[in-house]
């Protein structure tokens, strides 16, 4: 008797040790009320997150509007500077042409001045030559000519001729000197105008250089604000996407809460009442492959159980096919992965075994009708990477 009691105790301890050191899957159960309470909690968290996202969105829009204003203002400055640069370039071209014209005038004036000097010198040389001829040549001096006249009339005529000749030489000399002086003054005036134009040209070049620098600086500002606007638009788009996703999560949670409540209160069919189609096993096994092909076997069974739980509930369609293809319920249906798996029969042997267990009525997740990737705030039965609720 004692030996028998010892064997029983030894067997009990062995079983206890097996359970103690056996690898365990993270699984715990909750009541339907607790799951709904957790879903409500998650919904409240999502609503709070929505408010934060809306505030971020508002701030991002204000920042984008301010950046667009800055960008527009800088663009207008750049346009004004570009116009000013065009005006400066046109003025510079005008001044350069004016300077070239003055240089041409100076060349012409210089030639005229040289010609006037030559005429003055020639006139002076002619006068000097005539004076020398009249007063220095022997036998033909001015006095000899006067002494050779025959009467007083010839004397007067010769004297008048000499006076006229002297006046002509003086007048021509004065004219040449005045012409030379006028040409010299014109040359000085042209030089002064040229100098003034060159000063204006240098000032215009300096202004053009200054405007070029401002344009480069403003262009850099415009590029900066353009990049800022682009970044702000991207940030706003990300926030809007986050808001959209958050709203989608809120709506999804609301639908799931409502469906969970309705499913909890609905009449459930017994598995024996379900009539399976000949293709249901094939369809369910491939859905399990798509949703949980990389999950542990318990996770594959759980996915199959969710589908059968829906078939049993009056809240969901009453066939495997209609449950799986119900709109926006299973991602592999929407993204085409299920169709590909069905075409190639990718379901593994374990997926078929899981489908068989689920269709036979076994459930390791109770009456859960939803599952998703584990996320904070949702409590339920966790198997592998999925949470069932």
Coordinates of C-alpha atoms in Angstrom, one line a residue:
X1 CA 0.0 0.0 0.0
X2 CA 2.8 2.3 0.9
X3 CA 4.6 1.5 -2.3
X4 CA 1.4 2.2 -4.3
X5 CA 1.1 5.6 -2.5
X6 CA 4.7 6.4 -3.3
X7 CA 4.2 5.5 -7.0
X8 CA 1.2 7.8 -7.1
X9 CA 3.1 10.6 -5.4
X10 CA 6.1 10.1 -7.8
X11 CA 3.7 10.2 -10.8
X12 CA 2.0 13.4 -9.5
X13 CA 5.4 15.1 -9.0
X14 CA 6.6 14.0 -12.5
X15 CA 3.4 15.5 -14.1
X16 CA 3.8 18.6 -12.1
X17 CA 7.4 19.0 -13.3
X18 CA 6.4 18.4 -16.9
X19 CA 3.8 21.3 -16.7
X20 CA 6.3 23.5 -14.9
X21 CA 9.1 23.2 -17.5
X22 CA 6.9 22.8 -20.6
X23 CA 7.2 25.7 -23.0
X24 CA 4.0 27.7 -22.8
X25 CA 2.1 29.9 -25.2
X26 CA 1.0 33.3 -23.8
X27 CA -2.7 32.5 -23.4
X28 CA -5.2 33.8 -20.9
X29 CA -8.9 34.1 -21.1
X30 CA -11.3 36.9 -20.2
X31 CA -15.0 37.0 -20.0
X32 CA -16.9 38.7 -22.8
X33 CA -17.7 41.6 -20.5
X34 CA -14.0 42.1 -19.7
X35 CA -13.1 42.0 -23.4
X36 CA -15.8 44.6 -24.2
X37 CA -14.5 46.8 -21.3
X38 CA -11.0 46.6 -22.7
X39 CA -12.3 47.5 -26.2
X40 CA -14.1 50.5 -24.7
X41 CA -10.9 51.5 -23.0
X42 CA -9.0 51.2 -26.2
X43 CA -11.7 53.2 -28.0
X44 CA -11.3 56.0 -25.4
X45 CA -7.5 56.0 -25.9
X46 CA -8.0 56.3 -29.6
X47 CA -10.4 59.2 -29.2
X48 CA -7.8 61.0 -27.1
X49 CA -5.2 60.2 -29.7
X50 CA -7.5 61.6 -32.3
X51 CA -7.7 65.0 -30.4
X52 CA -3.9 65.1 -30.2
X53 CA -3.6 64.4 -33.9
X54 CA -6.2 67.0 -34.8
X55 CA -4.2 69.6 -32.8
X56 CA -1.0 68.5 -34.6
X57 CA -2.8 68.8 -37.9
X58 CA -4.0 72.3 -37.0
X59 CA -0.5 73.4 -36.0
X60 CA 1.0 71.8 -39.1
X61 CA -1.6 73.7 -41.4
X62 CA -0.8 77.0 -39.7
X63 CA 3.0 76.4 -40.1
X64 CA 2.4 75.4 -43.7
X65 CA 0.4 78.6 -44.3
X66 CA 3.1 80.7 -42.7
X67 CA 5.9 79.0 -44.7
X68 CA 3.8 79.5 -47.9
X69 CA 3.5 83.2 -47.0
X70 CA 7.3 83.5 -46.4
X71 CA 7.9 81.6 -49.7
X72 CA 5.6 84.0 -51.6
X73 CA 7.2 87.0 -50.0
X74 CA 10.7 85.9 -50.9
X75 CA 9.5 85.0 -54.4
X76 CA 8.2 88.5 -54.9
X77 CA 11.5 89.9 -53.6
X78 CA 13.4 87.7 -56.0
X79 CA 11.1 88.9 -58.9
X80 CA 11.7 92.6 -57.9
X81 CA 15.5 92.0 -57.7
X82 CA 15.5 90.3 -61.1
X83 CA 13.7 93.2 -62.6
X84 CA 16.1 95.6 -60.9
X85 CA 19.0 93.6 -62.3
X86 CA 17.5 93.7 -65.8
X87 CA 17.2 97.5 -65.5
X88 CA 20.8 97.8 -64.2
X89 CA 22.0 95.7 -67.1
X90 CA 20.1 97.8 -69.6
X91 CA 21.5 101.0 -68.0
X92 CA 25.0 99.6 -68.0
X93 CA 24.6 98.7 -71.7
X94 CA 23.4 102.2 -72.4
X95 CA 26.3 103.8 -70.5
X96 CA 28.8 101.6 -72.3
X97 CA 27.4 102.6 -75.7
X98 CA 27.5 106.3 -74.6
X99 CA 31.1 105.9 -73.5
X100 CA 31.9 104.4 -76.9
X101 CA 30.2 107.3 -78.6
X102 CA 32.2 109.8 -76.5
X103 CA 35.4 108.0 -77.3
X104 CA 34.6 108.2 -81.0
X105 CA 33.8 111.9 -80.6
X106 CA 37.1 112.4 -78.8
X107 CA 38.9 110.7 -81.7
X108 CA 37.1 113.0 -84.2
X109 CA 37.7 116.1 -82.0
X110 CA 41.4 115.1 -81.6
X111 CA 41.7 114.9 -85.4
X112 CA 40.0 118.3 -85.8
X113 CA 42.2 119.8 -83.2
X114 CA 45.3 118.5 -84.9
X115 CA 44.0 119.9 -88.2
X116 CA 43.3 123.3 -86.6
X117 CA 46.8 123.4 -85.2
X118 CA 48.3 122.5 -88.5
X119 CA 46.3 125.3 -90.2
X120 CA 47.3 127.7 -87.5
X121 CA 50.9 126.7 -87.9
X122 CA 50.6 126.9 -91.7
X123 CA 49.0 130.4 -91.6
X124 CA 51.6 131.6 -89.2
X125 CA 54.4 130.2 -91.4
X126 CA 52.9 131.9 -94.4
X127 CA 52.7 135.3 -92.6
X128 CA 56.2 134.9 -91.4
X129 CA 57.4 134.0 -94.9
X130 CA 55.6 137.0 -96.4
X131 CA 57.1 139.3 -93.8
X132 CA 60.5 138.0 -94.4
X133 CA 60.0 138.3 -98.1
X134 CA 58.9 141.9 -97.8
X135 CA 61.4 143.1 -95.3
X136 CA 64.4 141.0 -95.7
X137 CA 64.9 140.2 -99.4
X138 CA 67.3 142.6 -101.2
X139 CA 66.0 144.6 -104.0
X140 CA 62.4 143.6 -103.3
X141 CA 61.9 145.1 -99.9
X142 CA 58.7 146.9 -98.9
X143 CA 60.7 150.1 -98.9
X144 CA 62.0 149.5 -102.4
X145 CA 58.5 148.8 -103.7
X146 CA 57.3 152.2 -102.3
X147 CA 60.2 154.0 -103.8
X148 CA 59.6 152.5 -107.2
X149 CA 56.0 153.8 -107.5
X150 CA 55.5 156.5 -110.2
X151 CA 52.8 158.5 -108.5
X152 CA 50.8 159.0 -105.4
X153 CA 47.9 156.9 -106.5
X154 CA 50.1 153.8 -107.0
X155 CA 51.6 154.6 -103.6
X156 CA 48.2 154.6 -102.0
X157 CA 47.2 151.4 -103.8
X158 CA 50.3 149.6 -102.8
X159 CA 49.9 150.7 -99.2
X160 CA 46.3 149.7 -99.2
X161 CA 47.2 146.3 -100.6
X162 CA 49.8 145.8 -97.9
X163 CA 47.3 146.7 -95.2
X164 CA 44.7 144.3 -96.6
X165 CA 47.2 141.5 -96.8
X166 CA 48.3 142.1 -93.2
X167 CA 44.6 142.2 -92.0
X168 CA 43.9 139.0 -93.9
X169 CA 46.8 137.3 -92.3
X170 CA 45.8 138.5 -88.8
X171 CA 42.1 137.6 -89.3
X172 CA 43.0 134.1 -90.6
X173 CA 45.4 133.6 -87.7
X174 CA 42.7 134.7 -85.2
X175 CA 40.2 132.4 -86.8
X176 CA 42.6 129.5 -86.7
X177 CA 43.5 130.2 -83.1
X178 CA 39.8 130.6 -82.1
X179 CA 39.0 127.3 -83.9
X180 CA 41.8 125.6 -82.2
X181 CA 40.7 127.0 -78.8
X182 CA 37.1 125.9 -79.4
X183 CA 38.3 122.4 -80.4
X184 CA 40.4 122.2 -77.3
X185 CA 37.5 123.3 -75.1
X186 CA 35.3 120.7 -76.9
X187 CA 37.9 118.1 -76.2
X188 CA 38.1 119.0 -72.5
X189 CA 34.3 118.9 -72.3
X190 CA 34.2 115.4 -74.0
X191 CA 36.9 114.2 -71.6
X192 CA 34.8 115.4 -68.7
X193 CA 31.6 113.8 -70.0
X194 CA 33.5 110.6 -70.6
X195 CA 34.9 110.6 -67.1
X196 CA 31.3 111.3 -65.7
X197 CA 30.0 108.4 -67.8
X198 CA 32.7 106.1 -66.6
X199 CA 31.9 107.0 -63.0
X200 CA 28.2 106.2 -63.7
X201 CA 29.3 103.0 -65.3
X202 CA 31.3 102.0 -62.3
X203 CA 28.4 102.9 -60.0
X204 CA 26.1 100.8 -62.2
X205 CA 28.5 97.9 -62.2
X206 CA 28.7 98.1 -58.4
X207 CA 24.9 98.2 -58.2
X208 CA 24.6 95.3 -60.5
X209 CA 27.1 93.3 -58.4
X210 CA 25.1 94.2 -55.3
X211 CA 21.9 93.1 -56.9
X212 CA 23.5 89.8 -58.1
X213 CA 24.5 89.2 -54.5
X214 CA 21.0 89.9 -53.2
X215 CA 19.5 87.6 -55.9
X216 CA 21.8 84.8 -54.9
X217 CA 21.0 85.3 -51.2
X218 CA 17.2 85.6 -52.0
X219 CA 17.4 82.5 -54.2
X220 CA 18.9 80.6 -51.3
X221 CA 16.1 81.8 -49.1
X222 CA 13.6 80.8 -51.6
X223 CA 15.1 77.3 -51.9
X224 CA 15.2 77.1 -48.1
X225 CA 11.5 78.0 -47.8
X226 CA 10.6 75.8 -50.7
X227 CA 12.3 72.8 -48.9
X228 CA 10.5 73.9 -45.7
X229 CA 7.2 74.0 -47.5
X230 CA 7.9 70.6 -49.0
X231 CA 8.8 69.1 -45.6
X232 CA 5.7 70.8 -44.0
X233 CA 3.5 69.3 -46.7
X234 CA 5.0 65.9 -46.1
X235 CA 4.6 66.2 -42.4
X236 CA 1.0 67.4 -42.9
X237 CA 0.3 64.5 -45.2
X238 CA 1.8 62.1 -42.6
X239 CA -0.4 63.6 -39.9
X240 CA -3.5 63.4 -42.1
X241 CA -2.7 59.8 -42.9
X242 CA -2.2 59.1 -39.2
X243 CA -5.5 60.9 -38.5
X244 CA -7.2 58.8 -41.2
X245 CA -5.7 55.6 -39.9
X246 CA -6.7 56.6 -36.4
X247 CA -10.2 57.3 -37.5
X248 CA -10.3 54.0 -39.3
X249 CA -9.1 52.3 -36.1
X250 CA -11.8 54.1 -34.1
X251 CA -14.5 53.1 -36.6
X252 CA -13.2 49.5 -36.7
X253 CA -13.1 49.3 -32.9
X254 CA -16.7 50.7 -32.7
X255 CA -17.9 48.1 -35.2
X256 CA -16.1 45.3 -33.4
X257 CA -17.6 46.4 -30.1
X258 CA -21.0 46.5 -31.6
X259 CA -20.6 43.2 -33.3
X260 CA -19.1 41.6 -30.1
X261 CA -22.1 42.8 -28.1
X262 CA -24.5 41.6 -30.6
X263 CA -22.7 38.3 -31.0
X264 CA -22.6 37.8 -27.2
X265 CA -26.3 38.4 -27.0
X266 CA -27.2 36.4 -30.1
X267 CA -28.4 32.8 -30.4
X268 CA -25.5 30.6 -31.4
X269 CA -25.9 27.5 -33.5
X270 CA -24.3 24.2 -32.5
X271 CA -21.5 23.0 -34.7
X272 CA -23.6 20.0 -35.5
X273 CA -26.2 22.3 -37.2
X274 CA -23.6 23.7 -39.6
X275 CA -23.7 22.3 -43.1
X276 CA -20.2 22.6 -44.7
X277 CA -19.7 22.9 -48.4
X278 CA -17.2 20.5 -50.0
X279 CA -14.8 23.3 -50.6
X280 CA -15.0 24.8 -47.1
X281 CA -12.1 22.8 -45.7
X282 CA -9.8 23.8 -48.7
X283 CA -10.9 27.5 -48.3
X284 CA -10.5 27.6 -44.5
X285 CA -7.1 25.9 -44.6
X286 CA -5.7 28.4 -47.1
X287 CA -7.1 31.4 -45.1
X288 CA -5.4 29.9 -42.0
X289 CA -2.2 29.7 -44.1
X290 CA -2.5 33.4 -45.2
X291 CA -3.3 34.7 -41.7
X292 CA -1.2 32.4 -39.5
X293 CA 1.0 30.3 -41.7
X294 CA 4.1 31.4 -39.6
X295 CA 2.3 31.2 -36.3
X296 CA 2.4 28.2 -33.9
X297 CA -0.2 25.5 -34.4
X298 CA -2.4 26.8 -31.6
X299 CA -2.5 30.2 -33.4
X300 CA -3.6 28.4 -36.6
X301 CA -6.4 26.6 -34.7
X302 CA -7.4 29.9 -33.1
X303 CA -7.9 31.6 -36.6
X304 CA -10.0 28.7 -37.7
X305 CA -12.0 28.9 -34.5
X306 CA -12.8 32.6 -35.1
X307 CA -14.2 31.8 -38.5
X308 CA -16.4 29.0 -37.2
X309 CA -17.5 31.2 -34.2
X310 CA -18.7 33.7 -36.7
X311 CA -20.5 31.0 -38.7
X312 CA -22.2 29.9 -35.5
X313 CA -23.3 33.5 -34.6
X314 CA -26.5 35.0 -36.0
X315 CA -24.6 38.4 -36.3
X316 CA -22.4 37.1 -39.0
X317 CA -23.0 35.2 -42.3
X318 CA -23.9 31.5 -41.8
X319 CA -21.4 29.8 -44.1
X320 CA -17.6 29.6 -44.2
X321 CA -17.5 31.1 -47.6
X322 CA -19.7 34.1 -46.8
X323 CA -17.8 34.7 -43.5
X324 CA -14.4 34.7 -45.2
X325 CA -15.5 36.9 -48.1
X326 CA -17.6 39.3 -46.0
X327 CA -16.4 42.9 -47.0
X328 CA -13.4 44.3 -45.1
X329 CA -13.0 41.4 -42.7
X330 CA -9.9 39.4 -43.7
X331 CA -6.9 41.3 -45.2
X332 CA -5.7 38.4 -47.4
X333 CA -9.1 38.5 -49.2
X334 CA -8.6 42.2 -50.0
X335 CA -5.0 42.2 -51.0
X336 CA -5.2 39.1 -53.2
X337 CA -3.0 36.7 -51.1
X338 CA -5.9 34.3 -50.5
X339 CA -6.7 34.1 -54.2
X340 CA -3.0 33.3 -54.9
X341 CA -2.9 30.7 -52.1
X342 CA -6.1 29.0 -53.4
X343 CA -4.8 28.9 -56.9
X344 CA -1.6 27.2 -55.7
X345 CA -3.0 25.4 -52.7
X346 CA -0.3 26.7 -50.4
X347 CA -2.0 25.5 -47.2
X348 CA 0.3 23.2 -45.2
X349 CA -0.6 19.9 -43.5
X350 CA -0.9 21.8 -40.1
X351 CA -3.2 24.3 -41.7
X352 CA -5.5 21.5 -42.8
X353 CA -5.4 19.9 -39.3
X354 CA -6.2 23.2 -37.7
X355 CA -9.2 23.7 -40.1
X356 CA -10.4 20.2 -39.3
X357 CA -10.3 20.9 -35.5
X358 CA -12.1 24.2 -35.9
X359 CA -14.8 22.7 -38.2
X360 CA -15.3 19.9 -35.7
X361 CA -16.2 22.5 -33.0
X362 CA -12.9 22.8 -31.1
X363 CA -12.0 26.4 -30.0
X364 CA -9.0 27.4 -27.9
X365 CA -10.2 31.0 -27.9
X366 CA -13.7 30.6 -26.6
X367 CA -16.3 32.6 -28.5
X368 CA -13.9 35.2 -29.8
X369 CA -14.9 36.5 -33.2
X370 CA -12.0 38.9 -33.9
X371 CA -8.2 38.8 -33.9
X372 CA -5.4 41.2 -34.9
X373 CA -1.7 41.8 -34.4
X374 CA -1.0 42.5 -30.7
X375 CA -1.3 46.2 -30.0
X376 CA -1.2 48.1 -26.7
X377 CA -4.6 48.7 -25.1
X378 CA -6.3 45.6 -26.4
X379 CA -6.6 42.7 -24.0
X380 CA -7.6 39.2 -24.8
X381 CA -6.2 35.8 -25.6
X382 CA -2.7 36.2 -26.9
X383 CA -1.3 33.3 -29.1
X384 CA 1.9 34.0 -30.9
X385 CA 1.7 37.4 -32.6
X386 CA -2.1 37.6 -32.5
X387 CA -4.6 38.7 -29.9
X388 CA -8.0 37.1 -30.0
X389 CA -11.1 38.9 -28.6

